[in-house]
PDB file of C-alpha atoms and ligand atoms in Angstrom:
ATOM      1  CA  MET A  28      -0.052  -0.179   0.299  1.00  0.00           C
ATOM      2  CA  SER A  29       1.189   3.542  -1.090  1.00  0.00           C
ATOM      3  CA  THR A  30       1.953   5.187   2.647  1.00  0.00           C
ATOM      4  CA  MET A  31       2.269   8.391   0.747  1.00  0.00           C
ATOM      5  CA  LEU A  32      -1.453   8.864  -0.442  1.00  0.00           C
ATOM      6  CA  SER A  33      -3.725  10.283   2.055  1.00  0.00           C
ATOM      7  CA  ASN A  34      -6.845   8.545   3.298  1.00  0.00           C
ATOM      8  CA  LEU A  35      -9.038  10.842   0.859  1.00  0.00           C
ATOM      9  CA  ASP A  36      -6.705   9.911  -1.786  1.00  0.00           C
ATOM     10  CA  LEU A  37      -7.044   6.381  -1.031  1.00  0.00           C
ATOM     11  CA  LEU A  38     -10.892   6.634  -1.153  1.00  0.00           C
ATOM     12  CA  ARG A  39     -11.022   8.993  -4.159  1.00  0.00           C
ATOM     13  CA  ARG A  40      -9.534   5.647  -6.098  1.00  0.00           C
ATOM     14  CA  VAL A  41     -12.023   3.230  -5.003  1.00  0.00           C
ATOM     15  CA  PRO A  42     -14.817   2.991  -7.576  1.00  0.00           C
ATOM     16  CA  LEU A  43     -17.586   2.957  -4.920  1.00  0.00           C
ATOM     17  CA  PHE A  44     -16.198   6.301  -3.145  1.00  0.00           C
ATOM     18  CA  SER A  45     -15.797   7.968  -6.291  1.00  0.00           C
ATOM     19  CA  LEU A  46     -19.526   8.986  -6.394  1.00  0.00           C
ATOM     20  CA  LEU A  47     -19.018  11.028  -3.360  1.00  0.00           C
ATOM     21  CA  THR A  48     -19.212  14.647  -3.193  1.00  0.00           C
ATOM     22  CA  VAL A  49     -15.791  16.492  -2.082  1.00  0.00           C
ATOM     23  CA  ALA A  50     -17.690  17.203   0.728  1.00  0.00           C
ATOM     24  CA  GLN A  51     -18.908  13.967   1.696  1.00  0.00           C
ATOM     25  CA  ALA A  52     -15.669  12.120   0.736  1.00  0.00           C
ATOM     26  CA  GLU A  53     -13.569  14.534   3.134  1.00  0.00           C
ATOM     27  CA  VAL A  54     -15.835  13.484   6.000  1.00  0.00           C
ATOM     28  CA  ILE A  55     -15.492  10.024   5.297  1.00  0.00           C
ATOM     29  CA  SER A  56     -12.028   9.930   4.665  1.00  0.00           C
ATOM     30  CA  GLY A  57     -11.431  11.388   8.264  1.00  0.00           C
ATOM     31  CA  ALA A  58     -13.597   8.210   9.396  1.00  0.00           C
ATOM     32  CA  VAL A  59     -11.618   5.393   7.782  1.00  0.00           C
ATOM     33  CA  ILE A  60      -8.805   3.213   9.139  1.00  0.00           C
ATOM     34  CA  LYS A  61      -6.117   1.521   7.308  1.00  0.00           C
ATOM     35  CA  ARG A  62      -5.262  -1.993   8.458  1.00  0.00           C
ATOM     36  CA  ARG A  63      -3.385  -4.994   7.233  1.00  0.00           C
ATOM     37  CA  PHE A  64      -4.042  -8.636   7.358  1.00  0.00           C
ATOM     38  CA  LYS A  65      -1.647 -11.392   6.746  1.00  0.00           C
ATOM     39  CA  ARG A  66      -2.233 -14.256   4.380  1.00  0.00           C
ATOM     40  CA  GLY A  67      -4.593 -16.753   6.202  1.00  0.00           C
ATOM     41  CA  GLU A  68      -6.132 -14.000   8.255  1.00  0.00           C
ATOM     42  CA  ALA A  69      -9.938 -13.697   8.416  1.00  0.00           C
ATOM     43  CA  LEU A  70     -11.253 -10.102   7.519  1.00  0.00           C
ATOM     44  CA  VAL A  71     -14.761 -11.127   8.879  1.00  0.00           C
ATOM     45  CA  GLU A  72     -16.309 -14.608  10.231  1.00  0.00           C
ATOM     46  CA  GLN A  73     -19.198 -16.077   8.889  1.00  0.00           C
ATOM     47  CA  GLY A  74     -21.738 -15.561  11.813  1.00  0.00           C
ATOM     48  CA  GLN A  75     -19.909 -12.744  13.605  1.00  0.00           C
ATOM     49  CA  LYS A  76     -20.764  -8.946  13.615  1.00  0.00           C
ATOM     50  CA  SER A  77     -17.817  -6.381  12.761  1.00  0.00           C
ATOM     51  CA  ASN A  78     -19.247  -3.130  12.596  1.00  0.00           C
ATOM     52  CA  ALA A  79     -17.116  -2.106   9.461  1.00  0.00           C
ATOM     53  CA  LEU A  80     -17.241  -1.981   5.908  1.00  0.00           C
ATOM     54  CA  PHE A  81     -13.780  -2.867   4.455  1.00  0.00           C
ATOM     55  CA  ILE A  82     -12.423  -1.857   1.123  1.00  0.00           C
ATOM     56  CA  LEU A  83      -9.666  -3.696  -0.526  1.00  0.00           C
ATOM     57  CA  LEU A  84      -6.652  -1.515  -1.293  1.00  0.00           C
ATOM     58  CA  THR A  85      -4.035  -4.251  -2.299  1.00  0.00           C
ATOM     59  CA  GLY A  86      -4.088  -7.990  -2.081  1.00  0.00           C
ATOM     60  CA  ARG A  87      -6.792 -10.758  -2.751  1.00  0.00           C
ATOM     61  CA  ALA A  88      -9.555 -12.296  -0.306  1.00  0.00           C
ATOM     62  CA  ARG A  89     -11.522 -15.137  -0.414  1.00  0.00           C
ATOM     63  CA  VAL A  90     -15.322 -15.575   0.428  1.00  0.00           C
ATOM     64  CA  MET A  91     -15.959 -18.782   1.848  1.00  0.00           C
ATOM     65  CA  THR A  92     -18.761 -20.522   3.759  1.00  0.00           C
ATOM     66  CA  SER A  93     -18.249 -23.784   5.836  1.00  0.00           C
ATOM     67  CA  ASP A  94     -20.348 -26.513   7.502  1.00  0.00           C
ATOM     68  CA  SER A  95     -20.040 -27.823  11.384  1.00  0.00           C
ATOM     69  CA  ARG A  96     -17.893 -30.686   9.558  1.00  0.00           C
ATOM     70  CA  GLY A  97     -15.357 -28.101   8.222  1.00  0.00           C
ATOM     71  CA  ARG A  98     -16.232 -28.529   4.595  1.00  0.00           C
ATOM     72  CA  GLU A  99     -15.532 -25.566   2.894  1.00  0.00           C
ATOM     73  CA  VAL A 100     -17.181 -24.005  -0.086  1.00  0.00           C
ATOM     74  CA  ILE A 101     -15.476 -20.816  -1.895  1.00  0.00           C
ATOM     75  CA  LEU A 102     -18.042 -18.382  -3.189  1.00  0.00           C
ATOM     76  CA  ALA A 103     -16.001 -15.633  -4.807  1.00  0.00           C
ATOM     77  CA  THR A 104     -12.640 -13.969  -4.795  1.00  0.00           C
ATOM     78  CA  LEU A 105     -12.256 -10.672  -4.148  1.00  0.00           C
ATOM     79  CA  ALA A 106      -9.289  -7.922  -5.369  1.00  0.00           C
ATOM     80  CA  GLN A 107      -8.209  -4.479  -5.373  1.00  0.00           C
ATOM     81  CA  GLY A 108     -10.974  -1.868  -5.100  1.00  0.00           C
ATOM     82  CA  ASP A 109     -13.859  -4.577  -4.109  1.00  0.00           C
ATOM     83  CA  TYR A 110     -15.677  -4.167  -0.744  1.00  0.00           C
ATOM     84  CA  LEU A 111     -17.149  -6.400   1.657  1.00  0.00           C
ATOM     85  CA  GLY A 112     -19.178  -6.502   5.017  1.00  0.00           C
ATOM     86  CA  GLU A 113     -22.136  -4.424   3.265  1.00  0.00           C
ATOM     87  CA  MET A 114     -24.484  -7.135   3.776  1.00  0.00           C
ATOM     88  CA  SER A 115     -24.272  -7.283   7.788  1.00  0.00           C
ATOM     89  CA  ILE A 116     -24.503  -3.356   7.508  1.00  0.00           C
ATOM     90  CA  ILE A 117     -27.752  -3.247   5.135  1.00  0.00           C
ATOM     91  CA  ASP A 118     -29.566  -6.058   7.021  1.00  0.00           C
ATOM     92  CA  ASN A 119     -28.027  -5.802  10.563  1.00  0.00           C
ATOM     93  CA  GLU A 120     -27.490  -9.643  10.602  1.00  0.00           C
ATOM     94  CA  PRO A 121     -24.238 -11.279  10.995  1.00  0.00           C
ATOM     95  CA  HIS A 122     -21.805 -11.661   8.117  1.00  0.00           C
ATOM     96  CA  SER A 123     -23.200 -14.122   5.810  1.00  0.00           C
ATOM     97  CA  ALA A 124     -19.540 -16.175   4.876  1.00  0.00           C
ATOM     98  CA  THR A 125     -15.979 -15.704   6.309  1.00  0.00           C
ATOM     99  CA  VAL A 126     -13.575 -13.196   4.243  1.00  0.00           C
ATOM    100  CA  ARG A 127     -10.005 -14.592   4.813  1.00  0.00           C
ATOM    101  CA  ALA A 128      -7.069 -13.010   3.165  1.00  0.00           C
ATOM    102  CA  GLU A 129      -5.134 -14.961   0.282  1.00  0.00           C
ATOM    103  CA  VAL A 130      -2.156 -12.847   0.618  1.00  0.00           C
ATOM    104  CA  GLN A 131      -0.821  -9.954   2.593  1.00  0.00           C
ATOM    105  CA  THR A 132      -3.984  -7.454   2.162  1.00  0.00           C
ATOM    106  CA  ASP A 133      -4.352  -3.890   3.167  1.00  0.00           C
ATOM    107  CA  VAL A 134      -8.032  -2.605   3.893  1.00  0.00           C
ATOM    108  CA  LEU A 135      -9.626   0.949   4.700  1.00  0.00           C
ATOM    109  CA  MET A 136     -12.046   0.145   7.296  1.00  0.00           C
ATOM    110  CA  LEU A 137     -15.481   2.316   7.337  1.00  0.00           C
ATOM    111  CA  GLY A 138     -17.772   2.389  10.432  1.00  0.00           C
ATOM    112  CA  ARG A 139     -21.291   0.967   9.979  1.00  0.00           C
ATOM    113  CA  ALA A 140     -22.975   4.205  10.988  1.00  0.00           C
ATOM    114  CA  GLU A 141     -20.376   6.168   8.194  1.00  0.00           C
ATOM    115  CA  PHE A 142     -21.311   3.798   5.408  1.00  0.00           C
ATOM    116  CA  ALA A 143     -25.050   3.425   6.195  1.00  0.00           C
ATOM    117  CA  ARG A 144     -24.866   7.648   6.307  1.00  0.00           C
ATOM    118  CA  CYS A 145     -23.312   7.538   2.702  1.00  0.00           C
ATOM    119  CA  LEU A 146     -26.096   5.130   1.334  1.00  0.00           C
ATOM    120  CA  THR A 147     -28.796   7.436   3.071  1.00  0.00           C
ATOM    121  CA  GLU A 148     -27.358  10.769   1.668  1.00  0.00           C
ATOM    122  CA  ASN A 149     -25.949   9.633  -1.746  1.00  0.00           C
ATOM    123  CA  ALA A 150     -28.734   8.111  -4.025  1.00  0.00           C
ATOM    124  CA  SER A 151     -25.782   7.258  -6.671  1.00  0.00           C
ATOM    125  CA  MET A 152     -23.790   5.231  -4.416  1.00  0.00           C
ATOM    126  CA  SER A 153     -26.754   3.304  -3.076  1.00  0.00           C
ATOM    127  CA  LEU A 154     -27.583   2.431  -6.497  1.00  0.00           C
ATOM    128  CA  VAL A 155     -23.728   1.318  -7.036  1.00  0.00           C
ATOM    129  CA  VAL A 156     -24.445  -0.654  -4.129  1.00  0.00           C
ATOM    130  CA  MET A 157     -27.617  -2.313  -5.580  1.00  0.00           C
ATOM    131  CA  ARG A 158     -26.061  -3.266  -8.710  1.00  0.00           C
ATOM    132  CA  GLY A 159     -23.505  -4.985  -6.957  1.00  0.00           C
ATOM    133  CA  LEU A 160     -25.873  -6.771  -4.931  1.00  0.00           C
ATOM    134  CA  VAL A 161     -28.078  -7.708  -8.091  1.00  0.00           C
ATOM    135  CA  LYS A 162     -24.469  -8.822  -9.636  1.00  0.00           C
ATOM    136  CA  ARG A 163     -23.959 -11.152  -7.166  1.00  0.00           C
ATOM    137  CA  LEU A 164     -27.686 -12.430  -7.076  1.00  0.00           C
ATOM    138  CA  ARG A 165     -27.210 -13.175 -10.910  1.00  0.00           C
ATOM    139  CA  HIS A 166     -24.117 -14.747 -10.517  1.00  0.00           C
ATOM    140  CA  ALA A 167     -25.688 -17.257  -7.515  1.00  0.00           C
ATOM    141  CA  ASP A 168     -28.532 -18.197  -9.772  1.00  0.00           C
ATOM    142  CA  ARG A 169     -26.230 -19.383 -12.585  1.00  0.00           C
ATOM    143  CA  LYS A 170     -24.186 -21.117  -9.675  1.00  0.00           C
ATOM    144  CA  ILE A 171     -27.392 -22.968  -8.428  1.00  0.00           C
ATOM    145  CA  GLU A 172     -28.261 -24.030 -11.992  1.00  0.00           C
ATOM    146  CA  SER A 173     -24.950 -25.309 -12.459  1.00  0.00           C
ATOM    147  CA  LEU A 174     -25.005 -27.274  -9.313  1.00  0.00           C
ATOM    148  CA  ALA A 175     -28.767 -28.351  -9.819  1.00  0.00           C
ATOM    149  CA  LEU A 176     -28.261 -29.284 -13.678  1.00  0.00           C
ATOM    150  CA  LEU A 177     -24.994 -29.990 -14.493  1.00  0.00           C
ATOM    151  CA  ASP A 178     -22.583 -32.942 -13.990  1.00  0.00           C
ATOM    152  CA  VAL A 179     -19.198 -32.429 -12.431  1.00  0.00           C
ATOM    153  CA  TYR A 180     -17.507 -31.599 -15.886  1.00  0.00           C
ATOM    154  CA  GLY A 181     -20.279 -28.995 -16.387  1.00  0.00           C
ATOM    155  CA  ARG A 182     -19.303 -27.320 -13.113  1.00  0.00           C
ATOM    156  CA  VAL A 183     -15.828 -27.420 -13.575  1.00  0.00           C
ATOM    157  CA  ALA A 184     -16.071 -26.078 -17.004  1.00  0.00           C
ATOM    158  CA  HIS A 185     -18.826 -23.375 -15.693  1.00  0.00           C
ATOM    159  CA  ALA A 186     -15.918 -22.570 -12.718  1.00  0.00           C
ATOM    160  CA  LEU A 187     -12.803 -22.529 -15.506  1.00  0.00           C
ATOM    161  CA  LEU A 188     -15.200 -20.213 -17.886  1.00  0.00           C
ATOM    162  CA  ASP A 189     -15.701 -18.215 -15.031  1.00  0.00           C
ATOM    163  CA  PHE A 190     -12.339 -17.586 -14.153  1.00  0.00           C
ATOM    164  CA  ALA A 191     -11.174 -16.764 -17.803  1.00  0.00           C
ATOM    165  CA  VAL A 192      -9.966 -13.737 -19.231  1.00  0.00           C
ATOM    166  CA  PRO A 193      -9.210 -12.937 -23.032  1.00  0.00           C
ATOM    167  CA  ASP A 194      -5.567 -12.855 -23.972  1.00  0.00           C
ATOM    168  CA  ALA A 195      -4.169 -10.515 -26.421  1.00  0.00           C
ATOM    169  CA  GLN A 196      -5.322 -12.710 -29.247  1.00  0.00           C
ATOM    170  CA  GLY A 197      -8.613 -13.098 -27.610  1.00  0.00           C
ATOM    171  CA  GLN A 198      -8.317 -16.756 -26.639  1.00  0.00           C
ATOM    172  CA  LEU A 199      -9.804 -17.387 -23.182  1.00  0.00           C
ATOM    173  CA  VAL A 200      -7.093 -17.989 -20.466  1.00  0.00           C
ATOM    174  CA  ILE A 201      -6.496 -18.520 -16.693  1.00  0.00           C
ATOM    175  CA  LYS A 202      -3.193 -16.744 -16.222  1.00  0.00           C
ATOM    176  CA  ASP A 203      -2.690 -18.004 -12.612  1.00  0.00           C
ATOM    177  CA  LYS A 204      -2.546 -21.764 -11.634  1.00  0.00           C
ATOM    178  CA  ILE A 205      -5.693 -22.708  -9.937  1.00  0.00           C
ATOM    179  CA  SER A 206      -5.163 -25.594  -7.355  1.00  0.00           C
ATOM    180  CA  ARG A 207      -7.266 -28.686  -7.561  1.00  0.00           C
ATOM    181  CA  GLN A 208      -8.421 -28.108  -4.023  1.00  0.00           C
ATOM    182  CA  ASP A 209      -9.714 -24.661  -4.631  1.00  0.00           C
ATOM    183  CA  LEU A 210     -11.426 -26.004  -7.927  1.00  0.00           C
ATOM    184  CA  ALA A 211     -13.043 -28.599  -5.905  1.00  0.00           C
ATOM    185  CA  LYS A 212     -14.146 -26.109  -3.439  1.00  0.00           C
ATOM    186  CA  MET A 213     -15.861 -23.998  -6.054  1.00  0.00           C
ATOM    187  CA  VAL A 214     -17.710 -26.705  -7.451  1.00  0.00           C
ATOM    188  CA  GLY A 215     -18.789 -29.039  -4.592  1.00  0.00           C
ATOM    189  CA  ALA A 216     -16.768 -32.183  -5.358  1.00  0.00           C
ATOM    190  CA  SER A 217     -13.586 -34.068  -4.137  1.00  0.00           C
ATOM    191  CA  ARG A 218     -10.224 -33.002  -5.330  1.00  0.00           C
ATOM    192  CA  GLU A 219      -9.621 -35.941  -6.379  1.00  0.00           C
ATOM    193  CA  MET A 220     -12.609 -36.097  -9.051  1.00  0.00           C
ATOM    194  CA  VAL A 221     -11.744 -32.702 -10.120  1.00  0.00           C
ATOM    195  CA  SER A 222      -8.239 -33.727 -10.670  1.00  0.00           C
ATOM    196  CA  ARG A 223      -9.402 -36.870 -12.745  1.00  0.00           C
ATOM    197  CA  VAL A 224     -11.959 -34.460 -14.574  1.00  0.00           C
ATOM    198  CA  MET A 225      -9.173 -31.760 -15.425  1.00  0.00           C
ATOM    199  CA  LYS A 226      -6.815 -34.754 -16.562  1.00  0.00           C
ATOM    200  CA  ASP A 227      -9.939 -35.892 -18.769  1.00  0.00           C
ATOM    201  CA  LEU A 228     -10.721 -32.151 -20.274  1.00  0.00           C
ATOM    202  CA  GLU A 229      -7.108 -31.944 -21.037  1.00  0.00           C
ATOM    203  CA  GLU A 230      -6.984 -35.159 -22.794  1.00  0.00           C
ATOM    204  CA  ARG A 231      -9.942 -34.417 -24.618  1.00  0.00           C
ATOM    205  CA  GLY A 232      -8.904 -31.203 -26.304  1.00  0.00           C
ATOM    206  CA  PHE A 233     -11.268 -28.733 -24.137  1.00  0.00           C
ATOM    207  CA  ILE A 234      -8.234 -26.949 -22.114  1.00  0.00           C
ATOM    208  CA  GLU A 235      -4.672 -27.132 -22.720  1.00  0.00           C
ATOM    209  CA  ALA A 236      -1.944 -26.349 -19.868  1.00  0.00           C
ATOM    210  CA  LEU A 237       0.553 -23.751 -21.197  1.00  0.00           C
ATOM    211  CA  PRO A 238       4.041 -23.951 -20.194  1.00  0.00           C
ATOM    212  CA  SER A 239       3.641 -20.482 -18.364  1.00  0.00           C
ATOM    213  CA  GLY A 240       1.345 -22.166 -15.926  1.00  0.00           C
ATOM    214  CA  ALA A 241      -1.605 -20.744 -17.558  1.00  0.00           C
ATOM    215  CA  THR A 242      -4.751 -22.395 -18.778  1.00  0.00           C
ATOM    216  CA  LEU A 243      -5.818 -22.224 -22.245  1.00  0.00           C
ATOM    217  CA  LEU A 244      -9.569 -23.059 -22.592  1.00  0.00           C
ATOM    218  CA  LYS A 245     -10.835 -23.970 -25.746  1.00  0.00           C
ATOM    219  CA  ASP A 246     -14.210 -22.852 -27.581  1.00  0.00           C
ATOM    220  CA  ARG A 247     -15.694 -26.254 -27.097  1.00  0.00           C
ATOM    221  CA  LEU A 248     -15.540 -26.117 -23.435  1.00  0.00           C
ATOM    222  CA  ASN A 249     -18.188 -23.465 -23.486  1.00  0.00           C
ATOM    223  CA  ALA A 250     -20.772 -26.743 -24.703  1.00  0.00           C
ATOM    224  CA  LEU A 251     -19.961 -28.232 -21.553  1.00  0.00           C
ATOM    225  CA  GLY A 252     -20.588 -25.377 -19.046  1.00  0.00           C
TER     226      GLY A 252
HETATM  227  N1  CMP B 316     -21.332 -14.610  -3.715  1.00  0.00           N
HETATM  228  C1  CMP B 316     -20.532 -13.437  -2.983  1.00  0.00           C
HETATM  229  N2  CMP B 316     -19.756 -13.186  -3.771  1.00  0.00           N
HETATM  230  C2  CMP B 316     -19.015 -11.930  -3.485  1.00  0.00           C
HETATM  231  N3  CMP B 316     -18.682 -11.554  -2.329  1.00  0.00           N
HETATM  232  C3  CMP B 316     -19.605 -12.299  -1.184  1.00  0.00           C
HETATM  233  C4  CMP B 316     -20.471 -13.138  -1.503  1.00  0.00           C
HETATM  234  N4  CMP B 316     -21.400 -13.595  -0.492  1.00  0.00           N
HETATM  235  C5  CMP B 316     -20.757 -12.658   0.394  1.00  0.00           C
HETATM  236  N5  CMP B 316     -20.062 -11.572   0.149  1.00  0.00           N
HETATM  237  C6  CMP B 316     -19.088 -10.880   0.621  1.00  0.00           C
HETATM  238  O1  CMP B 316     -18.695 -11.259   1.799  1.00  0.00           O
HETATM  239  C7  CMP B 316     -19.437 -10.906   2.981  1.00  0.00           C
HETATM  240  C8  CMP B 316     -19.154 -11.457   4.298  1.00  0.00           C
HETATM  241  O2  CMP B 316     -19.761 -10.664   5.295  1.00  0.00           O
HETATM  242  P1  CMP B 316     -21.004  -9.724   5.069  1.00  0.00           P
HETATM  243  O3  CMP B 316     -22.324 -10.817   4.954  1.00  0.00           O
HETATM  244  O4  CMP B 316     -21.312  -8.852   6.002  1.00  0.00           O
HETATM  245  O5  CMP B 316     -21.100  -9.504   3.307  1.00  0.00           O
HETATM  246  C9  CMP B 316     -20.492 -10.112   2.506  1.00  0.00           C
HETATM  247  C10 CMP B 316     -20.132  -9.652   1.248  1.00  0.00           C
HETATM  248  O6  CMP B 316     -19.402  -8.480   1.464  1.00  0.00           O
END
């Protein structure tokens, strides 16, 4: 995190807060605190309350939920500029999921009351938060559909397509290596099963492991996911 930037400058760089008026941003910047989370540390815990909105300045965090037997599901990965903890502030219920730092992660934390005030005083910001929630609901709908209707091949294909971004040639690639364990937690299957499916997808030409560690997704994968 750049220590040279003021809280106001940092806030201005976060898309959500760029909509505040200058006066509002000044008030809010006086209310935020910076905090660093180590790799593996929880920013918020499912079932607890923490009274703050967290905005990622650097790093990466994973949104996950688990059952009483410790089995985990990865719901999403958050990166720079993303925020979390808004659900608990909006409905005054405990956090819906645990969010854990995947690498060292710096955040700005804004208190519950200040965030609630931002929403009531700034209609465009409320709309952006609503759009974010709607986007997540759409994504969750697709995920339910995939869990209910697709086999493990389809679910793995779906998760891979979700992660991929087009490269310079317009081909879909996943740049970072995804661990089989993480993929298993995304699709609700065992690591062994996911390893078998990935091997099969590669042998049948749906995906290609590149020497760089990236994975190239072939067009035909769309037919599975
Ligand atoms: N499916 C999801 N995708 C992205 N972020 C999520 C998802 N579910 C929960 N979160 C975030 O994780 C946070 C956990 O605490 P909250 O419920 O307060 O607010 C939640 C959201 O900010």
